[in-house]
Structures are given as C-alpha cells and as structure tokens.
PDB file of C-alpha atoms in Angstrom:
ATOM      1  CA  UNK F1361     103.163  72.321  69.522  1.00 42.00           C
ATOM      2  CA  UNK F1362     100.453  72.981  66.771  1.00 41.00           C
ATOM      3  CA  UNK F1363     101.688  74.130  63.067  1.00 42.00           C
ATOM      4  CA  UNK F1364     100.308  77.144  63.519  1.00 45.00           C
ATOM      5  CA  UNK F1365     102.158  78.398  66.400  1.00 56.00           C
ATOM      6  CA  UNK F1366     105.060  80.327  66.059  1.00 83.00           C
ATOM      7  CA  UNK F1367     108.673  79.247  65.049  1.00 88.00           C
ATOM      8  CA  UNK F1368     110.054  79.784  67.325  1.00 91.00           C
ATOM      9  CA  UNK F1369     108.230  78.349  70.542  1.00 92.00           C
ATOM     10  CA  UNK F1370     109.287  75.191  69.380  1.00 91.00           C
ATOM     11  CA  UNK F1371     112.794  76.830  70.801  1.00 94.00           C
ATOM     12  CA  UNK F1372     111.400  77.906  73.387  1.00 95.00           C
ATOM     13  CA  UNK F1373     109.305  74.788  74.805  1.00 94.00           C
ATOM     14  CA  UNK F1374     112.365  72.642  73.930  1.00 95.00           C
ATOM     15  CA  UNK F1375     115.009  74.807  76.006  1.00 95.00           C
ATOM     16  CA  UNK F1376     112.521  75.890  78.617  1.00 94.00           C
ATOM     17  CA  UNK F1377     112.097  71.427  78.924  1.00 95.00           C
ATOM     18  CA  UNK F1378     114.689  71.068  79.048  1.00 95.00           C
ATOM     19  CA  UNK F1379     116.063  73.856  82.089  1.00 93.00           C
ATOM     20  CA  UNK F1380     112.699  72.375  84.478  1.00 91.00           C
ATOM     21  CA  UNK F1381     114.283  68.863  83.874  1.00 93.00           C
ATOM     22  CA  UNK F1382     117.768  69.951  84.617  1.00 91.00           C
ATOM     23  CA  UNK F1383     119.193  68.844  81.650  1.00 94.00           C
ATOM     24  CA  UNK F1384     120.452  72.106  81.182  1.00 94.00           C
ATOM     25  CA  UNK F1385     120.918  72.591  85.567  1.00 93.00           C
ATOM     26  CA  UNK F1386     121.618  76.326  86.838  1.00 91.00           C
ATOM     27  CA  UNK F1387     124.736  78.280  85.173  1.00 90.00           C
ATOM     28  CA  UNK F1388     124.680  76.108  82.317  1.00 93.00           C
ATOM     29  CA  UNK F1389     125.190  77.908  78.953  1.00 93.00           C
ATOM     30  CA  UNK F1390     122.711  78.463  76.321  1.00 94.00           C
ATOM     31  CA  UNK F1391     123.367  77.227  72.795  1.00 93.00           C
ATOM     32  CA  UNK F1392     124.029  81.167  71.153  1.00 92.00           C
ATOM     33  CA  UNK F1393     121.231  82.281  68.617  1.00 92.00           C
ATOM     34  CA  UNK F1394     123.883  80.471  65.445  1.00 93.00           C
ATOM     35  CA  UNK F1395     124.111  77.340  67.705  1.00 94.00           C
ATOM     36  CA  UNK F1396     119.876  77.846  68.192  1.00 95.00           C
ATOM     37  CA  UNK F1397     119.438  78.295  64.128  1.00 94.00           C
ATOM     38  CA  UNK F1398     122.079  74.804  62.896  1.00 93.00           C
ATOM     39  CA  UNK F1399     120.290  72.609  65.420  1.00 94.00           C
ATOM     40  CA  UNK F1400     116.346  74.023  65.461  1.00 93.00           C
ATOM     41  CA  UNK F1401     116.301  75.030  61.442  1.00 92.00           C
ATOM     42  CA  UNK F1402     115.051  78.460  62.568  1.00 92.00           C
ATOM     43  CA  UNK F1403     116.339  81.574  61.338  1.00 92.00           C
ATOM     44  CA  UNK F1404     118.144  84.206  63.333  1.00 92.00           C
ATOM     45  CA  UNK F1405     115.161  86.838  63.643  1.00 92.00           C
ATOM     46  CA  UNK F1406     113.133  83.131  65.390  1.00 92.00           C
ATOM     47  CA  UNK F1407     116.431  82.204  67.559  1.00 93.00           C
ATOM     48  CA  UNK F1408     116.634  86.181  68.973  1.00 92.00           C
ATOM     49  CA  UNK F1409     112.925  86.054  69.759  1.00 93.00           C
ATOM     50  CA  UNK F1410     113.038  82.819  72.152  1.00 93.00           C
ATOM     51  CA  UNK F1411     116.523  83.660  74.411  1.00 93.00           C
ATOM     52  CA  UNK F1412     115.176  87.166  74.506  1.00 90.00           C
ATOM     53  CA  UNK F1413     111.503  85.223  75.256  1.00 91.00           C
ATOM     54  CA  UNK F1414     113.232  82.634  78.090  1.00 92.00           C
ATOM     55  CA  UNK F1415     115.530  86.159  79.438  1.00 88.00           C
ATOM     56  CA  UNK F1416     111.801  87.235  80.099  1.00 84.00           C
ATOM     57  CA  UNK F1417     110.297  84.395  81.496  1.00 83.00           C
ATOM     58  CA  UNK F1418     113.341  84.387  84.286  1.00 81.00           C
ATOM     59  CA  UNK F1419     114.650  81.193  82.947  1.00 88.00           C
ATOM     60  CA  UNK F1420     118.174  82.754  81.759  1.00 89.00           C
ATOM     61  CA  UNK F1421     120.313  85.890  82.178  1.00 86.00           C
ATOM     62  CA  UNK F1422     122.551  86.886  79.385  1.00 82.00           C
ATOM     63  CA  UNK F1423     126.022  89.027  80.076  1.00 74.00           C
ATOM     64  CA  UNK F1424     128.038  91.019  77.208  1.00 68.00           C
ATOM     65  CA  UNK F1425     131.156  88.724  75.580  1.00 72.00           C
ATOM     66  CA  UNK F1426     129.289  85.732  77.582  1.00 78.00           C
ATOM     67  CA  UNK F1427     125.786  84.624  75.558  1.00 87.00           C
ATOM     68  CA  UNK F1428     122.851  83.542  78.437  1.00 92.00           C
ATOM     69  CA  UNK F1429     123.867  80.955  80.619  1.00 91.00           C
ATOM     70  CA  UNK F1430     120.816  79.577  83.087  1.00 92.00           C
ATOM     71  CA  UNK F1431     119.898  81.413  85.349  1.00 85.00           C
ATOM     72  CA  UNK F1432     120.943  80.553  89.276  1.00 83.00           C
ATOM     73  CA  UNK F1433     118.249  79.835  91.469  1.00 79.00           C
ATOM     74  CA  UNK F1434     118.828  81.588  94.933  1.00 75.00           C
ATOM     75  CA  UNK F1435     118.306  80.972  98.591  1.00 77.00           C
ATOM     76  CA  UNK F1436     115.068  82.820  99.649  1.00 78.00           C
ATOM     77  CA  UNK F1437     115.460  84.559 102.204  1.00 78.00           C
ATOM     78  CA  UNK F1438     112.206  84.848 105.468  1.00 78.00           C
ATOM     79  CA  UNK F1439     110.785  87.854 106.128  1.00 74.00           C
ATOM     80  CA  UNK F1440     109.086  87.128 109.426  1.00 72.00           C
ATOM     81  CA  UNK F1441     105.690  89.584 108.630  1.00 68.00           C
ATOM     82  CA  UNK F1442     103.911  89.008 112.179  1.00 58.00           C
ATOM     83  CA  UNK F1443     107.309  89.043 114.931  1.00 46.00           C
ATOM     84  CA  UNK F1444     107.922  92.614 114.618  1.00 50.00           C
ATOM     85  CA  UNK F1445     105.010  95.273 114.247  1.00 52.00           C
ATOM     86  CA  UNK F1446     107.035  97.144 111.942  1.00 53.00           C
ATOM     87  CA  UNK F1447     107.998  96.414 108.265  1.00 48.00           C
ATOM     88  CA  UNK F1448     110.925  98.320 107.946  1.00 48.00           C
ATOM     89  CA  UNK F1449     112.493  97.418 111.800  1.00 49.00           C
ATOM     90  CA  UNK F1450     111.836  93.912 110.661  1.00 50.00           C
ATOM     91  CA  UNK F1451     113.255  93.768 107.098  1.00 55.00           C
ATOM     92  CA  UNK F1452     116.955  94.669 108.149  1.00 53.00           C
ATOM     93  CA  UNK F1453     116.328  92.401 111.000  1.00 54.00           C
ATOM     94  CA  UNK F1454     115.706  89.361 108.590  1.00 53.00           C
ATOM     95  CA  UNK F1455     118.967  90.994 106.401  1.00 57.00           C
ATOM     96  CA  UNK F1456     121.523  91.154 109.967  1.00 52.00           C
ATOM     97  CA  UNK F1457     120.579  87.589 110.467  1.00 51.00           C
ATOM     98  CA  UNK F1458     121.731  86.027 106.838  1.00 57.00           C
ATOM     99  CA  UNK F1459     125.001  87.938 107.429  1.00 60.00           C
ATOM    100  CA  UNK F1460     124.066  91.133 105.428  1.00 67.00           C
ATOM    101  CA  UNK F1461     124.724  95.020 106.349  1.00 78.00           C
ATOM    102  CA  UNK F1462     121.472  97.284 106.515  1.00 80.00           C
ATOM    103  CA  UNK F1463     120.830 101.006 105.565  1.00 86.00           C
ATOM    104  CA  UNK F1464     118.429 103.219 104.525  1.00 86.00           C
ATOM    105  CA  UNK F1465     117.500 105.989 102.673  1.00 91.00           C
ATOM    106  CA  UNK F1466     114.546 107.945 102.651  1.00 91.00           C
ATOM    107  CA  UNK F1467     112.774 111.296 101.980  1.00 92.00           C
ATOM    108  CA  UNK F1468     109.187 112.808 102.786  1.00 91.00           C
ATOM    109  CA  UNK F1469     107.169 115.514 101.805  1.00 92.00           C
ATOM    110  CA  UNK F1470     103.391 116.770 101.289  1.00 92.00           C
ATOM    111  CA  UNK F1471     101.373 114.976  98.297  1.00 92.00           C
ATOM    112  CA  UNK F1472      97.855 115.238  97.053  1.00 94.00           C
ATOM    113  CA  UNK F1473      96.594 111.340  98.612  1.00 95.00           C
ATOM    114  CA  UNK F1474      96.358 108.903  95.180  1.00 95.00           C
ATOM    115  CA  UNK F1475      92.358 108.093  94.646  1.00 94.00           C
ATOM    116  CA  UNK F1476      93.407 105.272  96.327  1.00 95.00           C
ATOM    117  CA  UNK F1477      95.319 106.012  99.015  1.00 96.00           C
ATOM    118  CA  UNK F1478      92.471 108.797  99.934  1.00 96.00           C
ATOM    119  CA  UNK F1479      89.584 105.239 100.134  1.00 95.00           C
ATOM    120  CA  UNK F1480      92.416 103.522 102.447  1.00 96.00           C
ATOM    121  CA  UNK F1481      92.965 106.214 104.573  1.00 96.00           C
ATOM    122  CA  UNK F1482      89.351 107.320 104.028  1.00 95.00           C
ATOM    123  CA  UNK F1483      89.811 110.695 103.286  1.00 95.00           C
ATOM    124  CA  UNK F1484      88.315 113.268 100.584  1.00 93.00           C
ATOM    125  CA  UNK F1485      89.707 114.054  97.224  1.00 89.00           C
ATOM    126  CA  UNK F1486      92.131 115.971  96.663  1.00 89.00           C
ATOM    127  CA  UNK F1487      93.444 114.939 100.581  1.00 93.00           C
ATOM    128  CA  UNK F1488      96.929 116.186 101.373  1.00 93.00           C
ATOM    129  CA  UNK F1489      98.897 113.683 103.108  1.00 94.00           C
ATOM    130  CA  UNK F1490     102.841 113.311 104.214  1.00 92.00           C
ATOM    131  CA  UNK F1491     104.317 111.397 101.563  1.00 94.00           C
ATOM    132  CA  UNK F1492     107.601 108.913 103.259  1.00 93.00           C
ATOM    133  CA  UNK F1493     109.565 107.014 100.064  1.00 94.00           C
ATOM    134  CA  UNK F1494     111.857 104.433 101.452  1.00 93.00           C
ATOM    135  CA  UNK F1495     114.654 102.639  99.862  1.00 93.00           C
ATOM    136  CA  UNK F1496     115.839  99.560 102.493  1.00 89.00           C
ATOM    137  CA  UNK F1497     119.349  98.158 101.230  1.00 89.00           C
ATOM    138  CA  UNK F1498     122.290  94.791 101.769  1.00 83.00           C
ATOM    139  CA  UNK F1499     125.492  95.494 102.218  1.00 82.00           C
ATOM    140  CA  UNK F1500     124.733  97.745  99.229  1.00 85.00           C
ATOM    141  CA  UNK F1501     121.760  95.905  97.018  1.00 85.00           C
ATOM    142  CA  UNK F1502     118.545  97.268  97.199  1.00 89.00           C
ATOM    143  CA  UNK F1503     116.116  95.194  98.675  1.00 88.00           C
ATOM    144  CA  UNK F1504     113.370  96.896  99.656  1.00 90.00           C
ATOM    145  CA  UNK F1505     111.054  99.935  98.074  1.00 94.00           C
ATOM    146  CA  UNK F1506     108.326 101.361 100.469  1.00 94.00           C
ATOM    147  CA  UNK F1507     105.889 104.356  99.667  1.00 96.00           C
ATOM    148  CA  UNK F1508     103.916 104.938 102.566  1.00 94.00           C
ATOM    149  CA  UNK F1509     100.984 107.759 103.412  1.00 95.00           C
ATOM    150  CA  UNK F1510     101.080 109.346 106.875  1.00 92.00           C
ATOM    151  CA  UNK F1511      97.728 111.906 107.867  1.00 91.00           C
ATOM    152  CA  UNK F1512      99.021 115.265 108.336  1.00 86.00           C
ATOM    153  CA  UNK F1513      97.864 115.285 111.995  1.00 82.00           C
ATOM    154  CA  UNK F1514     100.371 113.406 112.783  1.00 77.00           C
ATOM    155  CA  UNK F1515     103.516 114.498 110.931  1.00 70.00           C
ATOM    156  CA  UNK F1516     103.326 117.875 110.604  1.00 61.00           C
ATOM    157  CA  UNK F1517     106.511 119.554 110.739  1.00 59.00           C
ATOM    158  CA  UNK F1518     107.844 116.461 109.774  1.00 67.00           C
ATOM    159  CA  UNK F1519     107.988 116.876 105.451  1.00 67.00           C
ATOM    160  CA  UNK F1520     109.873 117.669 103.092  1.00 83.00           C
ATOM    161  CA  UNK F1521     112.748 116.068 104.896  1.00 85.00           C
ATOM    162  CA  UNK F1522     115.027 113.011 104.301  1.00 86.00           C
ATOM    163  CA  UNK F1523     117.502 111.162 105.606  1.00 86.00           C
ATOM    164  CA  UNK F1524     120.499 107.661 105.465  1.00 84.00           C
ATOM    165  CA  UNK F1525     119.303 106.468 108.931  1.00 78.00           C
ATOM    166  CA  UNK F1526     116.928 104.073 109.800  1.00 75.00           C
ATOM    167  CA  UNK F1527     113.188 106.373 110.002  1.00 78.00           C
ATOM    168  CA  UNK F1528     110.917 106.348 113.682  1.00 77.00           C
ATOM    169  CA  UNK F1529     108.670 103.664 113.191  1.00 78.00           C
ATOM    170  CA  UNK F1530     105.229 104.242 112.815  1.00 80.00           C
ATOM    171  CA  UNK F1531     103.996 103.016 116.608  1.00 81.00           C
ATOM    172  CA  UNK F1532     106.819 105.023 117.882  1.00 81.00           C
ATOM    173  CA  UNK F1533     105.783 109.108 115.912  1.00 78.00           C
ATOM    174  CA  UNK F1534     101.781 108.200 117.287  1.00 79.00           C
ATOM    175  CA  UNK F1535     102.784 107.159 120.409  1.00 80.00           C
ATOM    176  CA  UNK F1536     104.151 110.880 120.815  1.00 79.00           C
ATOM    177  CA  UNK F1537     101.069 111.968 119.829  1.00 76.00           C
ATOM    178  CA  UNK F1538      98.962 110.218 121.558  1.00 82.00           C
ATOM    179  CA  UNK F1539      97.762 107.923 119.079  1.00 82.00           C
ATOM    180  CA  UNK F1540      98.073 103.773 120.415  1.00 87.00           C
ATOM    181  CA  UNK F1541      97.723 101.438 117.032  1.00 89.00           C
ATOM    182  CA  UNK F1542      95.494  99.241 117.572  1.00 90.00           C
ATOM    183  CA  UNK F1543      95.695  96.879 114.836  1.00 90.00           C
ATOM    184  CA  UNK F1544      97.561  96.416 111.352  1.00 90.00           C
ATOM    185  CA  UNK F1545      96.403  94.869 108.278  1.00 91.00           C
ATOM    186  CA  UNK F1546      98.231  93.557 105.409  1.00 90.00           C
ATOM    187  CA  UNK F1547      97.423  92.608 101.539  1.00 92.00           C
ATOM    188  CA  UNK F1548      99.994  91.023  99.981  1.00 93.00           C
ATOM    189  CA  UNK F1549      99.458  90.275  96.148  1.00 94.00           C
ATOM    190  CA  UNK F1550     102.291  88.497  92.998  1.00 94.00           C
ATOM    191  CA  UNK F1551     102.556  91.317  90.221  1.00 94.00           C
ATOM    192  CA  UNK F1552     104.469  92.425  86.605  1.00 91.00           C
ATOM    193  CA  UNK F1553     107.284  95.133  88.357  1.00 94.00           C
ATOM    194  CA  UNK F1554     107.018  99.035  86.638  1.00 94.00           C
ATOM    195  CA  UNK F1555     110.024  99.793  85.001  1.00 92.00           C
ATOM    196  CA  UNK F1556     111.310 102.457  87.719  1.00 95.00           C
ATOM    197  CA  UNK F1557     110.716  99.401  90.060  1.00 95.00           C
ATOM    198  CA  UNK F1558     112.690  96.961  88.303  1.00 92.00           C
ATOM    199  CA  UNK F1559     115.958  99.832  88.136  1.00 93.00           C
ATOM    200  CA  UNK F1560     115.535 100.710  91.307  1.00 94.00           C
ATOM    201  CA  UNK F1561     116.223  97.234  92.896  1.00 93.00           C
ATOM    202  CA  UNK F1562     118.402  95.839  89.870  1.00 90.00           C
ATOM    203  CA  UNK F1563     115.858  93.118  89.162  1.00 87.00           C
ATOM    204  CA  UNK F1564     116.946  90.662  85.929  1.00 80.00           C
ATOM    205  CA  UNK F1565     114.267  90.332  82.965  1.00 76.00           C
ATOM    206  CA  UNK F1566     111.005  87.544  84.084  1.00 76.00           C
ATOM    207  CA  UNK F1567     111.090  88.428  87.916  1.00 85.00           C
ATOM    208  CA  UNK F1568     107.934  89.417  89.711  1.00 89.00           C
ATOM    209  CA  UNK F1569     107.168  91.532  92.924  1.00 94.00           C
ATOM    210  CA  UNK F1570     105.954  90.829  95.972  1.00 94.00           C
ATOM    211  CA  UNK F1571     103.380  94.212  96.974  1.00 96.00           C
ATOM    212  CA  UNK F1572     102.512  94.300 100.268  1.00 93.00           C
ATOM    213  CA  UNK F1573      99.647  96.672 101.250  1.00 95.00           C
ATOM    214  CA  UNK F1574     100.109  97.716 104.934  1.00 93.00           C
ATOM    215  CA  UNK F1575      97.967  99.711 107.444  1.00 94.00           C
ATOM    216  CA  UNK F1576      97.887 101.242 110.707  1.00 93.00           C
ATOM    217  CA  UNK F1577      94.688 101.526 112.239  1.00 93.00           C
ATOM    218  CA  UNK F1578      93.599 102.876 115.560  1.00 93.00           C
ATOM    219  CA  UNK F1579      90.184 101.972 116.955  1.00 92.00           C
ATOM    220  CA  UNK F1580      88.660 101.979 113.382  1.00 94.00           C
ATOM    221  CA  UNK F1581      90.199 104.638 111.938  1.00 94.00           C
ATOM    222  CA  UNK F1582      92.918 103.960 109.052  1.00 95.00           C
ATOM    223  CA  UNK F1583      96.141 106.786 109.879  1.00 93.00           C
ATOM    224  CA  UNK F1584      99.173 105.307 107.790  1.00 93.00           C
ATOM    225  CA  UNK F1585      99.447 103.336 104.815  1.00 95.00           C
ATOM    226  CA  UNK F1586     102.078 102.115 103.136  1.00 95.00           C
ATOM    227  CA  UNK F1587     102.927  99.785  99.705  1.00 96.00           C
ATOM    228  CA  UNK F1588     105.988  97.538  99.972  1.00 94.00           C
ATOM    229  CA  UNK F1589     107.939  95.910  97.270  1.00 95.00           C
ATOM    230  CA  UNK F1590     109.793  93.244  97.850  1.00 92.00           C
ATOM    231  CA  UNK F1591     111.870  91.209  95.669  1.00 91.00           C
ATOM    232  CA  UNK F1592     110.207  88.180  94.852  1.00 89.00           C
ATOM    233  CA  UNK F1593     112.914  85.376  93.496  1.00 85.00           C
ATOM    234  CA  UNK F1594     114.726  87.167  97.063  1.00 84.00           C
ATOM    235  CA  UNK F1595     113.045  86.531  99.325  1.00 85.00           C
ATOM    236  CA  UNK F1596     109.873  84.287 101.408  1.00 84.00           C
ATOM    237  CA  UNK F1597     107.244  86.294 103.295  1.00 82.00           C
ATOM    238  CA  UNK F1598     106.363  83.758 106.800  1.00 81.00           C
ATOM    239  CA  UNK F1599     103.714  84.669 108.495  1.00 77.00           C
ATOM    240  CA  UNK F1600     102.834  83.725 112.454  1.00 75.00           C
ATOM    241  CA  UNK F1601      99.312  83.870 113.621  1.00 73.00           C
ATOM    242  CA  UNK F1602      98.516  83.484 117.114  1.00 72.00           C
ATOM    243  CA  UNK F1603      95.717  81.204 118.269  1.00 72.00           C
ATOM    244  CA  UNK F1604      93.767  82.539 121.624  1.00 66.00           C
ATOM    245  CA  UNK F1605      91.889  79.481 123.385  1.00 63.00           C
TER     246      UNK F1605
END
C-alpha cells in the first residue's frame, strides 16, 4: 500500500486477503478492535473503520456480544426464468423444490406511473396505472420483492385490494379480457439495494441485489411491466434459450 493511503486500508487489505485465501474460513472469528490495534499498530478509530469496511463488503458479519466472524458462503438456489411464463409462479416452485414453504402478501392501488414506467408502457406523462407491490417469503423469510404496473383497462375494479394468497398471474388476468401475451422480455442488472429494500429483505451489509425489469407484451404493445428485486447472496438466475432449427 502506498504511504498516502489511510492506515485502516492496511488492516482491510490483510484481513480481506486471509478471507479470500481461506486462512480465515467461513465462521472464523475476526480479531476484535483491541486485538487489531495491537496487531497492526493502529488506533481505535482505524480499527473500527476497517471492521466497518469489511462488513460493508459483505465479508464479515457482527453479532452483539460475540464480535465479528467471517460470513458463511451461502448455497445459491437456482431460479429458472424460462420454465414458467410467470415470475411470481416461478419463484415459489423453486422455493418448494429447496424445501421452503412459500407465502405471499400483496397490495394494489391506483397510481400515477413514474416517468420510467410510463416510458416502458408507452404512456403519457401523468397516466394512471394499477400498481401492485408483492413480498414473497420462504419459511417466513423475505426472498423477493416485486412491484408491477398494469394498464388500467385490464385491471379496473381490482384496486385498491390486498391479499395473502398467490395472486392470479398476468397471463390469467389478461386472458379474461381476451388479451393474449405474445412475448415476455427481461433486463437484469446488479445494484446496491435501497434502504427500504434492505430492511424488507433483511439483507446483511454489503449484499447487492439482482434487479429484473420484466415486461409483458401483446404484439408490439406493452401491457404490464414489473421491477423484481432478488437477494444476490441467495439466488442465481438460470435461463434456457430454445433453439429452432
């Protein structure tokens, strides 16, 4: 490290290296602030800052009264994005396959489409949509958030509403009006969670989320779009691409 670097980075670099190379395996205790000050000849502030950085990187976790430990490496469950056409149906099937019991909670309301959503649905500024917010849990633990926006013509009379059972899929609800979904598009990116998302998903510090933008189309017309937030430390997305010869 260069001499101009803050002193706490020397501590961070050394402990990070030990975690990465396995010298400190998952579950191993991390030196306390007092031990760090003695071992690395740094002050209390530097020791505290180093532990904070390692926690924000998701490398260590702290518990009141028991200090910090190397974070356990979770087993990532697969989420098959092409096996079933409906996102909220796909996730619970995978949760059940992993031995979890899925539960849902959701609420719908009439809302003005945010600018990005209006653009995705090709609506004018200030247009009204039906907004539905879902929380999916496995054995009581939150595992997915989803906020969907649907054209009013397909959901009149369905908002405001709420429930704790699985809501009918987009395909089922639109089929009632004679609308057939012809394509489902998805765009996936990784990002830092918003504070509310971290709280709702009970995410440890340093964990990022997968953000899936999912849109249902009938011909060249978008009729519903969703923002789906999935913990990046618990799941991996698996896509199948059919090949037509």
